Coordinates of N, CA and C and ligand atoms in Angstrom, one line a residue:
M1104 N -0.4 55.3 9.4 CA 0.8 55.2 10.3 C 1.8 54.3 9.7
Y1105 N 3.1 54.7 9.6 CA 4.1 53.8 9.1 C 4.4 52.7 10.0
G1106 N 4.7 51.5 9.5 CA 5.1 50.4 10.3 C 3.9 49.6 10.9
R1107 N 2.7 50.0 10.5 CA 1.5 49.3 11.0 C 1.5 47.8 10.6
G1108 N 1.9 47.6 9.4 CA 1.9 46.2 8.8 C 2.9 45.3 9.6
I1109 N 4.0 45.9 9.9 CA 5.1 45.2 10.7 C 4.5 44.8 12.1
L1110 N 3.8 45.8 12.7 CA 3.3 45.5 14.0 C 2.2 44.4 14.0
K1111 N 1.4 44.5 12.9 CA 0.4 43.5 12.8 C 1.0 42.1 12.6
G1112 N 2.0 42.0 11.8 CA 2.7 40.8 11.6 C 3.3 40.2 12.8
L1113 N 4.0 41.1 13.6 CA 4.6 40.7 14.9 C 3.5 40.2 15.8
G1114 N 2.3 40.8 15.8 CA 1.2 40.4 16.6 C 0.8 39.0 16.3
V1115 N 0.7 38.7 15.0 CA 0.3 37.3 14.5 C 1.4 36.3 15.1
T1116 N 2.7 36.7 14.9 CA 3.7 35.8 15.4 C 3.6 35.5 16.9
L1117 N 3.4 36.6 17.6 CA 3.3 36.5 19.1 C 2.1 35.7 19.5
K1118 N 1.0 35.8 18.7 CA -0.2 35.0 19.0 C 0.1 33.5 18.8
R1119 N 0.7 33.2 17.7 CA 1.1 31.8 17.4 C 2.0 31.3 18.5
Y1120 N 2.9 32.1 18.9 CA 3.9 31.7 20.0 C 3.2 31.4 21.3
W1121 N 2.3 32.3 21.7 CA 1.5 32.1 22.9 C 0.6 30.9 22.8
N1122 N -0.1 30.7 21.7 CA -1.0 29.6 21.5 C -0.3 28.3 21.6
T1123 N 1.0 28.2 21.1 CA 1.7 27.0 21.2 C 1.9 26.5 22.6
Y1124 N 2.2 27.4 23.5 CA 2.4 27.0 24.9 C 1.1 26.9 25.6
W1125 N 0.1 27.7 25.3 CA -1.2 27.7 25.9 C -1.8 26.4 25.7
D1126 N -1.8 25.8 24.5 CA -2.4 24.5 24.2 C -1.7 23.4 25.0
D1127 N -0.4 23.5 25.2 CA 0.4 22.5 26.0 C -0.1 22.6 27.4
I1128 N -0.2 23.9 27.9 CA -0.5 24.1 29.3 C -1.9 23.6 29.6
V1129 N -2.9 23.9 28.7 CA -4.3 23.4 28.9 C -4.3 21.9 29.0
W1130 N -3.6 21.3 28.1 CA -3.6 19.8 28.0 C -3.0 19.2 29.3
L1131 N -1.9 19.9 29.8 CA -1.2 19.5 31.0 C -2.2 19.5 32.2
F1132 N -2.9 20.6 32.3 CA -3.9 20.8 33.4 C -5.0 19.8 33.3
Q1133 N -5.3 19.4 32.1 CA -6.4 18.4 31.9 C -5.9 17.0 32.1
G1134 N -4.6 16.9 32.4 CA -4.0 15.6 32.6 C -3.8 14.7 31.4
K1135 N -3.7 15.4 30.2 CA -3.6 14.7 29.0 C -2.3 15.0 28.3
K1136 N -1.9 14.1 27.4 CA -0.6 14.3 26.7 C -0.9 14.6 25.2
R1137 N -0.3 15.7 24.8 CA -0.5 16.2 23.4 C 0.4 15.4 22.4
Y1138 N 1.4 14.8 22.9 CA 2.4 14.1 22.0 C 2.4 12.6 22.3
N1139 N 2.6 11.8 21.3 CA 2.7 10.4 21.4 C 1.5 9.7 22.0
T1140 N 0.3 10.2 21.7 CA -0.9 9.6 22.1 C -1.9 9.7 20.9
A1141 N -2.8 8.7 20.9 CA -3.8 8.7 19.8 C -4.7 10.0 19.9
E1142 N -5.0 10.3 21.1 CA -5.8 11.5 21.4 C -5.1 12.8 20.9
G1143 N -3.8 12.8 21.2 CA -3.0 14.0 20.9 C -2.9 14.2 19.4
I1144 N -2.6 13.1 18.7 CA -2.5 13.2 17.2 C -3.8 13.6 16.5
A1145 N -4.9 13.0 17.1 CA -6.2 13.4 16.6 C -6.5 14.9 16.8
H1146 N -6.1 15.4 17.9 CA -6.3 16.8 18.2 C -5.4 17.7 17.2
R1147 N -4.1 17.3 17.1 CA -3.2 18.1 16.2 C -3.6 17.9 14.7
S1148 N -4.4 16.9 14.4 CA -4.9 16.7 13.0 C -6.1 17.5 12.8
S1149 N -6.7 18.0 13.8 CA -8.1 18.7 13.7 C -7.9 20.2 13.6
K1150 N -9.0 20.8 13.3 CA -9.0 22.3 13.1 C -8.9 23.0 14.5
D1151 N -9.0 22.2 15.6 CA -8.9 22.8 16.9 C -7.5 23.0 17.4
A1152 N -6.5 22.4 16.6 CA -5.1 22.6 17.1 C -4.7 24.0 17.0
R1153 N -4.0 24.5 18.0 CA -3.6 25.9 18.1 C -2.1 26.0 18.1
G1154 N -1.6 27.1 17.7 CA -0.1 27.3 17.8 C 0.7 26.5 16.9
I1155 N 2.0 26.4 17.2 CA 2.9 25.6 16.3 C 3.2 24.3 17.1
F1156 N 3.2 23.2 16.3 CA 3.5 21.9 16.9 C 4.3 21.1 16.0
T1157 N 4.9 20.0 16.6 CA 5.7 19.1 15.8 C 5.1 17.8 15.7
I1158 N 5.3 17.2 14.5 CA 4.8 15.8 14.4 C 6.0 14.9 14.4
Q1159 N 6.0 14.0 15.4 CA 7.2 13.1 15.6 C 7.2 12.0 14.6
F1160 N 7.4 12.3 13.3 CA 7.4 11.3 12.2 C 8.7 10.6 12.3
P1161 N 8.7 9.3 12.1 CA 7.6 8.4 11.6 C 6.9 7.8 12.8
E1162 N 7.2 8.1 14.1 CA 6.5 7.5 15.2 C 5.0 8.0 15.2
E1163 N 4.9 9.2 14.8 CA 3.5 9.8 14.7 C 3.2 10.2 13.3
R1164 N 1.9 10.1 12.9 CA 1.5 10.5 11.6 C 0.2 11.3 11.7
L1165 N 0.1 12.4 11.0 CA -1.1 13.2 11.0 C -2.2 12.4 10.3
L1166 N -3.4 12.5 10.8 CA -4.5 11.8 10.2 C -5.0 12.5 9.0
L1167 N -5.0 11.8 7.9 CA -5.3 12.4 6.6 C -6.8 12.6 6.4
P1168 N -7.2 13.7 5.8 CA -8.7 13.9 5.5 C -9.0 12.9 4.4
E1169 N -10.3 12.6 4.2 CA -10.7 11.6 3.2 C -10.2 12.0 1.8
E1170 N -10.3 13.3 1.5 CA -10.0 13.7 0.2 C -8.5 13.9 -0.1
A1171 N -7.6 13.6 0.8 CA -6.2 13.7 0.6 C -5.9 12.8 -0.6
R1172 N -4.9 13.2 -1.4 CA -4.6 12.3 -2.6 C -3.1 12.4 -2.9
Y1173 N -2.6 11.2 -3.2 CA -1.2 11.1 -3.7 C -1.2 10.4 -5.0
L1174 N -0.8 9.1 -5.1 CA -0.8 8.5 -6.4 C -2.1 7.7 -6.7
P1175 N -2.5 7.5 -8.0 CA -3.7 6.7 -8.2 C -3.4 5.2 -8.0
F1176 N -4.5 4.5 -7.8 CA -4.4 3.0 -7.8 C -5.7 2.4 -8.5
L1177 N -5.5 1.2 -9.0 CA -6.7 0.6 -9.7 C -7.5 -0.3 -8.7
V1178 N -8.8 -0.2 -8.8 CA -9.6 -0.9 -7.9 C -10.1 -2.3 -8.5
Y1179 N -10.1 -3.3 -7.7 CA -10.7 -4.6 -8.2 C -11.7 -5.1 -7.1
D1180 N -12.7 -5.8 -7.5 CA -13.7 -6.4 -6.6 C -13.2 -7.8 -6.3
E1181 N -13.4 -8.2 -5.1 CA -13.0 -9.6 -4.7 C -14.1 -10.5 -4.8
K1182 N -14.0 -11.5 -5.8 CA -15.1 -12.4 -5.9 C -15.0 -13.5 -4.9
P1183 N -16.2 -14.2 -4.6 CA -16.1 -15.2 -3.5 C -15.1 -16.3 -3.7
D1184 N -14.8 -16.6 -5.0 CA -13.8 -17.7 -5.3 C -12.3 -17.1 -5.2
G1185 N -12.2 -15.8 -4.8 CA -10.8 -15.3 -4.6 C -10.3 -14.6 -5.9
E1186 N -11.1 -14.7 -7.0 CA -10.6 -14.1 -8.3 C -10.8 -12.5 -8.2
K1187 N -9.9 -11.9 -8.9 CA -9.9 -10.4 -8.9 C -10.8 -9.9 -10.1
E1188 N -11.8 -9.1 -9.8 CA -12.6 -8.6 -10.9 C -12.1 -7.1 -11.1
I1189 N -11.3 -6.9 -12.1 CA -10.7 -5.6 -12.4 C -11.8 -4.7 -13.0
L1190 N -12.0 -3.5 -12.4 CA -13.1 -2.6 -12.8 C -12.8 -1.9 -14.1
C1191 N -11.5 -1.7 -14.3 CA -11.0 -1.0 -15.5 C -11.4 -1.7 -16.8
T1192 N -11.9 -0.9 -17.7 CA -12.4 -1.5 -19.0 C -11.4 -1.1 -20.1
S1193 N -10.3 -0.5 -19.8 CA -9.2 0.0 -20.7 C -9.8 1.0 -21.7
C1194 N -10.8 1.8 -21.3 CA -11.4 2.8 -22.3 C -10.4 3.9 -22.7
G1195 N -9.4 4.1 -21.8 CA -8.4 5.1 -22.2 C -8.7 6.5 -21.8
I1196 N -9.8 6.8 -21.2 CA -10.2 8.2 -20.9 C -9.2 8.8 -19.9
C1197 N -8.8 8.0 -18.9 CA -7.8 8.6 -17.9 C -6.5 9.0 -18.6
A1198 N -6.1 8.1 -19.5 CA -4.8 8.4 -20.2 C -4.9 9.7 -21.0
K1199 N -6.1 9.9 -21.6 CA -6.4 11.1 -22.4 C -6.4 12.4 -21.6
V1200 N -7.0 12.3 -20.4 CA -7.2 13.5 -19.6 C -5.9 13.8 -18.7
C1201 N -5.0 12.9 -18.6 CA -3.9 13.0 -17.7 C -3.0 14.2 -18.2
P1202 N -2.9 15.3 -17.5 CA -2.1 16.4 -18.0 C -0.7 16.1 -18.4
P1203 N 0.1 15.4 -17.6 CA 1.5 15.2 -18.0 C 1.7 13.9 -18.8
Q1204 N 0.5 13.3 -19.2 CA 0.5 12.1 -20.0 C 1.4 11.0 -19.5
C1205 N 1.1 10.6 -18.2 CA 2.0 9.5 -17.6 C 1.3 8.2 -17.4
I1206 N 0.2 8.0 -18.2 CA -0.6 6.7 -18.1 C -0.4 6.0 -19.4
W1207 N -0.1 4.7 -19.4 CA -0.1 3.9 -20.6 C -0.9 2.7 -20.4
I1208 N -1.8 2.4 -21.3 CA -2.7 1.2 -21.2 C -2.5 0.3 -22.4
V1209 N -2.5 -1.0 -22.2 CA -2.5 -1.9 -23.3 C -3.8 -2.7 -23.2
R1210 N -4.7 -2.6 -24.2 CA -6.0 -3.2 -24.1 C -5.9 -4.7 -24.5
S1211 N -6.7 -5.5 -23.8 CA -6.7 -7.0 -24.1 C -7.5 -7.3 -25.4
N1212 N -7.0 -8.3 -26.1 CA -7.7 -8.7 -27.3 C -8.1 -10.2 -27.2
D1213 N -9.2 -10.6 -27.8 CA -9.6 -12.0 -27.8 C -8.6 -12.8 -28.6
P1214 N -8.0 -13.8 -28.1 CA -6.9 -14.5 -28.9 C -7.5 -15.1 -30.1
T1215 N -8.8 -15.5 -30.2 CA -9.3 -16.2 -31.4 C -9.8 -15.2 -32.4
T1216 N -10.6 -14.2 -31.9 CA -11.2 -13.3 -32.9 C -10.4 -12.1 -33.1
G1217 N -9.5 -11.8 -32.2 CA -8.7 -10.5 -32.2 C -9.5 -9.3 -31.9
R1218 N -10.7 -9.5 -31.5 CA -11.5 -8.3 -31.1 C -11.1 -7.8 -29.7
P1219 N -11.3 -6.5 -29.5 CA -10.9 -6.0 -28.1 C -11.8 -6.5 -27.0
I1220 N -11.1 -6.7 -25.8 CA -11.9 -7.1 -24.6 C -11.8 -5.9 -23.7
P1221 N -12.9 -5.6 -23.0 CA -12.8 -4.4 -22.1 C -12.1 -4.7 -20.8
E1222 N -10.8 -4.9 -20.9 CA -10.0 -5.2 -19.8 C -8.5 -4.9 -20.1
P1223 N -7.7 -4.3 -19.3 CA -6.3 -4.0 -19.7 C -5.4 -5.2 -19.5
T1224 N -4.5 -5.4 -20.5 CA -3.5 -6.4 -20.3 C -2.3 -5.8 -19.5
E1225 N -2.0 -4.5 -19.8 CA -1.0 -3.8 -19.1 C -1.6 -2.4 -18.7
F1226 N -1.1 -1.9 -17.6 CA -1.5 -0.6 -17.2 C -0.3 0.0 -16.4
F1227 N 0.2 1.1 -16.9 CA 1.4 1.7 -16.3 C 1.1 3.1 -15.9
I1228 N 1.7 3.5 -14.8 CA 1.7 4.9 -14.4 C 3.1 5.3 -14.0
D1229 N 3.6 6.4 -14.6 CA 4.9 6.8 -14.3 C 4.8 7.7 -13.0
A1230 N 5.0 7.1 -11.9 CA 4.8 7.8 -10.6 C 5.7 8.9 -10.4
D1231 N 6.8 9.0 -11.1 CA 7.8 10.1 -11.0 C 7.3 11.4 -11.7
I1232 N 6.4 11.1 -12.6 CA 5.8 12.3 -13.4 C 4.4 12.7 -12.9
C1233 N 3.7 11.7 -12.4 CA 2.3 12.0 -11.9 C 2.3 13.2 -11.0
M1234 N 1.4 14.2 -11.2 CA 1.4 15.4 -10.4 C 0.2 15.3 -9.4
N1235 N -0.3 14.2 -9.2 CA -1.3 13.9 -8.1 C -2.6 14.8 -8.3
C1236 N -2.9 15.1 -9.5 CA -4.0 16.1 -9.8 C -5.4 15.4 -9.5
G1237 N -5.4 14.1 -9.7 CA -6.7 13.3 -9.5 C -7.6 13.4 -10.7
F1238 N -7.2 13.9 -11.9 CA -8.1 14.0 -13.0 C -8.5 12.6 -13.5
C1239 N -7.5 11.6 -13.5 CA -7.8 10.3 -13.9 C -9.0 9.7 -13.1
S1240 N -9.0 9.9 -11.8 CA -10.0 9.4 -10.9 C -11.4 10.1 -11.2
E1241 N -11.3 11.4 -11.4 CA -12.5 12.2 -11.6 C -13.2 11.8 -12.9
F1242 N -12.4 11.5 -13.9 CA -13.0 11.3 -15.2 C -13.4 9.9 -15.5
C1243 N -12.8 8.9 -14.7 CA -13.1 7.5 -15.0 C -14.6 7.2 -14.9
P1244 N -15.2 6.7 -15.9 CA -16.7 6.5 -15.8 C -17.0 5.2 -15.1
F1245 N -16.0 4.4 -14.7 CA -16.3 3.1 -14.1 C -15.8 3.0 -12.6
D1246 N -15.4 4.1 -12.0 CA -14.9 4.2 -10.7 C -13.8 3.1 -10.5
A1247 N -13.0 3.0 -11.5 CA -11.9 2.0 -11.5 C -10.6 2.5 -11.1
I1248 N -10.4 3.8 -11.0 CA -9.1 4.3 -10.6 C -9.4 5.4 -9.5
K1249 N -8.6 5.3 -8.4 CA -8.9 6.2 -7.3 C -7.5 6.7 -6.8
M1250 N -7.6 7.8 -6.0 CA -6.4 8.4 -5.5 C -6.1 7.8 -4.1
D1251 N -4.8 7.4 -4.0 CA -4.4 6.7 -2.7 C -4.0 7.7 -1.6
H1252 N -4.0 7.2 -0.4 CA -3.5 8.0 0.7 C -2.0 7.7 1.1
D1253 N -1.5 6.7 0.4 CA -0.1 6.3 0.8 C 0.9 7.3 0.2
F1254 N 1.6 8.0 1.1 CA 2.6 9.0 0.7 C 4.0 8.6 0.9
E1255 N 4.2 7.4 1.6 CA 5.6 7.0 1.9 C 6.1 6.1 0.8
I1256 N 6.5 6.8 -0.3 CA 6.8 6.0 -1.5 C 8.2 6.4 -2.1
A1257 N 9.0 7.0 -1.3 CA 10.4 7.4 -1.8 C 11.2 6.1 -2.1
S1258 N 11.9 6.2 -3.2 CA 12.8 5.1 -3.5 C 14.0 5.6 -4.3
Y1259 N 15.0 4.7 -4.5 CA 16.1 5.1 -5.3 C 16.0 4.7 -6.7
E1260 N 14.9 4.0 -7.0 CA 14.6 3.5 -8.4 C 13.8 4.5 -9.2
R1261 N 13.7 4.2 -10.5 CA 12.7 4.8 -11.4 C 11.4 4.2 -11.0
N1262 N 10.3 5.0 -10.8 CA 9.1 4.5 -10.3 C 8.0 4.4 -11.4
I1263 N 8.1 3.3 -12.1 CA 7.0 3.1 -13.1 C 6.1 2.0 -12.5
Y1264 N 4.9 2.3 -12.1 CA 4.0 1.3 -11.5 C 3.3 0.5 -12.5
N1265 N 3.3 -0.8 -12.3 CA 2.6 -1.7 -13.2 C 1.3 -2.2 -12.5
M1266 N 0.6 -3.1 -13.2 CA -0.7 -3.5 -12.7 C -0.5 -4.2 -11.3
E1267 N 0.5 -4.9 -11.2 CA 0.8 -5.6 -9.9 C 0.8 -4.7 -8.7
K1268 N 1.5 -3.5 -9.0 CA 1.7 -2.5 -8.0 C 0.4 -1.6 -7.8
L1269 N -0.3 -1.5 -8.9 CA -1.4 -0.5 -8.9 C -2.7 -1.1 -8.4
L1270 N -2.9 -2.4 -8.5 CA -4.2 -3.0 -8.2 C -4.4 -3.2 -6.6
K1271 N -5.5 -2.7 -6.2 CA -5.8 -2.8 -4.7 C -7.3 -3.1 -4.6
P1272 N -7.7 -3.9 -3.6 CA -9.1 -4.3 -3.5 C -10.1 -3.2 -3.1
S1273 N -11.3 -3.3 -3.5 CA -12.3 -2.3 -3.2 C -12.5 -2.1 -1.7
S1274 N -12.2 -3.2 -0.9 CA -12.2 -3.0 0.6 C -11.2 -2.0 1.1
Y1275 N -10.1 -1.9 0.4 CA -9.0 -0.9 0.7 C -9.6 0.5 0.4
Y1276 N -10.2 0.6 -0.8 CA -10.7 1.9 -1.2 C -11.8 2.3 -0.1
Q1277 N -12.6 1.4 0.3 CA -13.7 1.7 1.3 C -13.0 2.1 2.6
S1278 N -11.9 1.5 3.0 CA -11.2 1.9 4.3 C -10.6 3.3 4.3
I1279 N -10.1 3.7 3.1 CA -9.5 5.1 3.1 C -10.5 6.2 2.7
R1280 N -11.6 5.8 2.0 CA -12.6 6.8 1.5 C -14.0 6.3 1.8
P1281 N -14.4 6.1 3.1 CA -15.7 5.5 3.3 C -16.9 6.3 2.8
Q1282 N -16.8 7.6 2.8 CA -18.0 8.4 2.4 C -18.1 8.3 0.9
N1283 N -17.0 8.4 0.2 CA -17.0 8.3 -1.3 C -17.5 7.0 -1.7
F1284 N -17.0 5.9 -1.0 CA -17.4 4.5 -1.3 C -18.9 4.4 -1.2
A1285 N -19.4 4.9 0.0 CA -20.9 4.7 0.3 C -21.7 5.4 -0.8
R1286 N -21.3 6.6 -1.2 CA -22.0 7.4 -2.2 C -22.0 6.7 -3.5
E1287 N -20.9 6.1 -3.9 CA -20.8 5.5 -5.2 C -21.6 4.2 -5.2
E1288 N -21.6 3.4 -4.1 CA -22.3 2.2 -4.0 C -23.8 2.5 -4.1
A1289 N -24.3 3.6 -3.4 CA -25.7 3.9 -3.4 C -26.1 4.3 -4.9
A1290 N -25.3 5.0 -5.6 CA -25.6 5.4 -6.9 C -25.6 4.2 -7.8
R1291 N -24.7 3.3 -7.6 CA -24.6 2.0 -8.4 C -25.9 1.2 -8.2
K1292 N -26.3 1.1 -6.9 CA -27.5 0.3 -6.6 C -28.8 0.9 -7.2
A1293 N -28.8 2.3 -7.1 CA -30.0 3.0 -7.7 C -30.1 2.8 -9.2
K1294 N -28.9 2.8 -9.8 CA -28.9 2.6 -11.3 C -29.3 1.2 -11.7
E1295 N -28.8 0.2 -10.9 CA -29.2 -1.2 -11.1 C -30.7 -1.4 -10.9
A1296 N -31.3 -0.8 -9.9 CA -32.7 -0.9 -9.6 C -33.5 -0.3 -10.7
A1297 N -33.1 0.9 -11.2 CA -33.8 1.5 -12.3 C -33.8 0.7 -13.6
K1298 N -32.6 0.0 -13.8 CA -32.5 -0.8 -15.0 C -33.4 -2.0 -14.9
A1299 N -33.4 -2.6 -13.7 CA -34.3 -3.8 -13.4 C -35.7 -3.4 -13.6
A1300 N -36.1 -2.3 -13.1 CA -37.5 -1.8 -13.2 C -37.9 -1.6 -14.6
K1301 N -37.0 -1.0 -15.4 CA -37.3 -0.8 -16.8 C -37.4 -2.1 -17.6
A1302 N -36.5 -3.1 -17.2 CA -36.6 -4.4 -17.9 C -37.9 -5.1 -17.5
A1303 N -38.3 -4.9 -16.3 CA -39.6 -5.6 -15.8 C -40.8 -4.9 -16.5
A1304 N -40.7 -3.6 -16.7 CA -41.9 -2.9 -17.3 C -41.9 -3.3 -18.8
A1305 N -40.8 -3.5 -19.4 CA -40.8 -3.9 -20.8 C -41.3 -5.3 -21.0
A1306 N -41.0 -6.2 -20.1 CA -41.4 -7.6 -20.1 C -42.9 -7.7 -19.9
S1307 N -43.5 -6.8 -19.0 CA -44.9 -7.0 -18.8 C -45.8 -6.2 -19.7
A1308 N -45.1 -5.4 -20.6 CA -45.9 -4.6 -21.6 C -46.7 -5.5 -22.6
P1309 N -47.9 -5.2 -22.9 CA -48.6 -6.1 -23.8 C -48.1 -6.0 -25.2
T1310 N -47.9 -7.2 -25.9 CA -47.4 -7.2 -27.2 C -48.5 -7.0 -28.3
A1311 N -48.2 -6.3 -29.4 CA -49.2 -6.0 -30.4 C -49.6 -7.2 -31.2
Ligands
SF4_256 S1 -9.1 3.5 -15.3 FE1 -11.1 4.2 -15.9 S2 -10.8 5.8 -17.4 FE2 -8.9 4.7 -17.1 S3 -8.9 3.1 -18.8 FE3 -9.7 2.2 -16.9 S4 -11.9 2.4 -17.0 FE4 -11.0 3.9 -18.5
SF4_257 S1 -3.3 12.0 -10.8 FE1 -3.2 13.4 -12.6 S2 -1.1 13.3 -13.3 FE2 -1.4 11.5 -12.0 S3 -2.0 9.9 -13.3 FE3 -3.9 10.8 -12.7 S4 -4.3 12.4 -14.2 FE4 -2.2 11.8 -14.5

């Protein structure tokens, strides 16, 4: 039959139109507000949201799923004395795999011996070129670079992020990606336990 596709399309539009008001009516009868409430934004951020709705940005923001990603950031551990322990070893893998080549790293050198130190002196990401692919984070062997949730980054300037701007504590990483953080911590602890067990076995082995 001619025009079947058009009728089907109109049916989809009509359903979306109906669902938009139906969701509002249901919430109204339940005595709840779909807009400007924490419950309402949680509902509109979920898979249960029906129809077409508006987000009153910036007063309202959709809740981001854990795997949402914008720009990368560098993770550091907070030591008890307040010092920052940067996890990056300046191995350069992230810069190599970055498709648009927007990462620059300057490795540190020992001032006396001139030998390389596994820590960056400088780390730059050209945020205007980054395509948010997440490869740097996927390939980093030290869990030192992660993808951020912060998307409100518009500016009138050229956006080349340096270490000062890129470094964020591991507690921040845990707050935006709790499941990833827990999985990585468990893997790290298991690795440390296996290493300790191996060392203990080697120490207790009889010498010839
Ligand atoms: S962020 Fe990771 S992959 Fe990139 S240089 Fe540092 S340790 Fe290597
Ligand atoms: S997210 Fe992708 S494009 Fe951006 S710095 Fe990482 S690898 Fe490069």
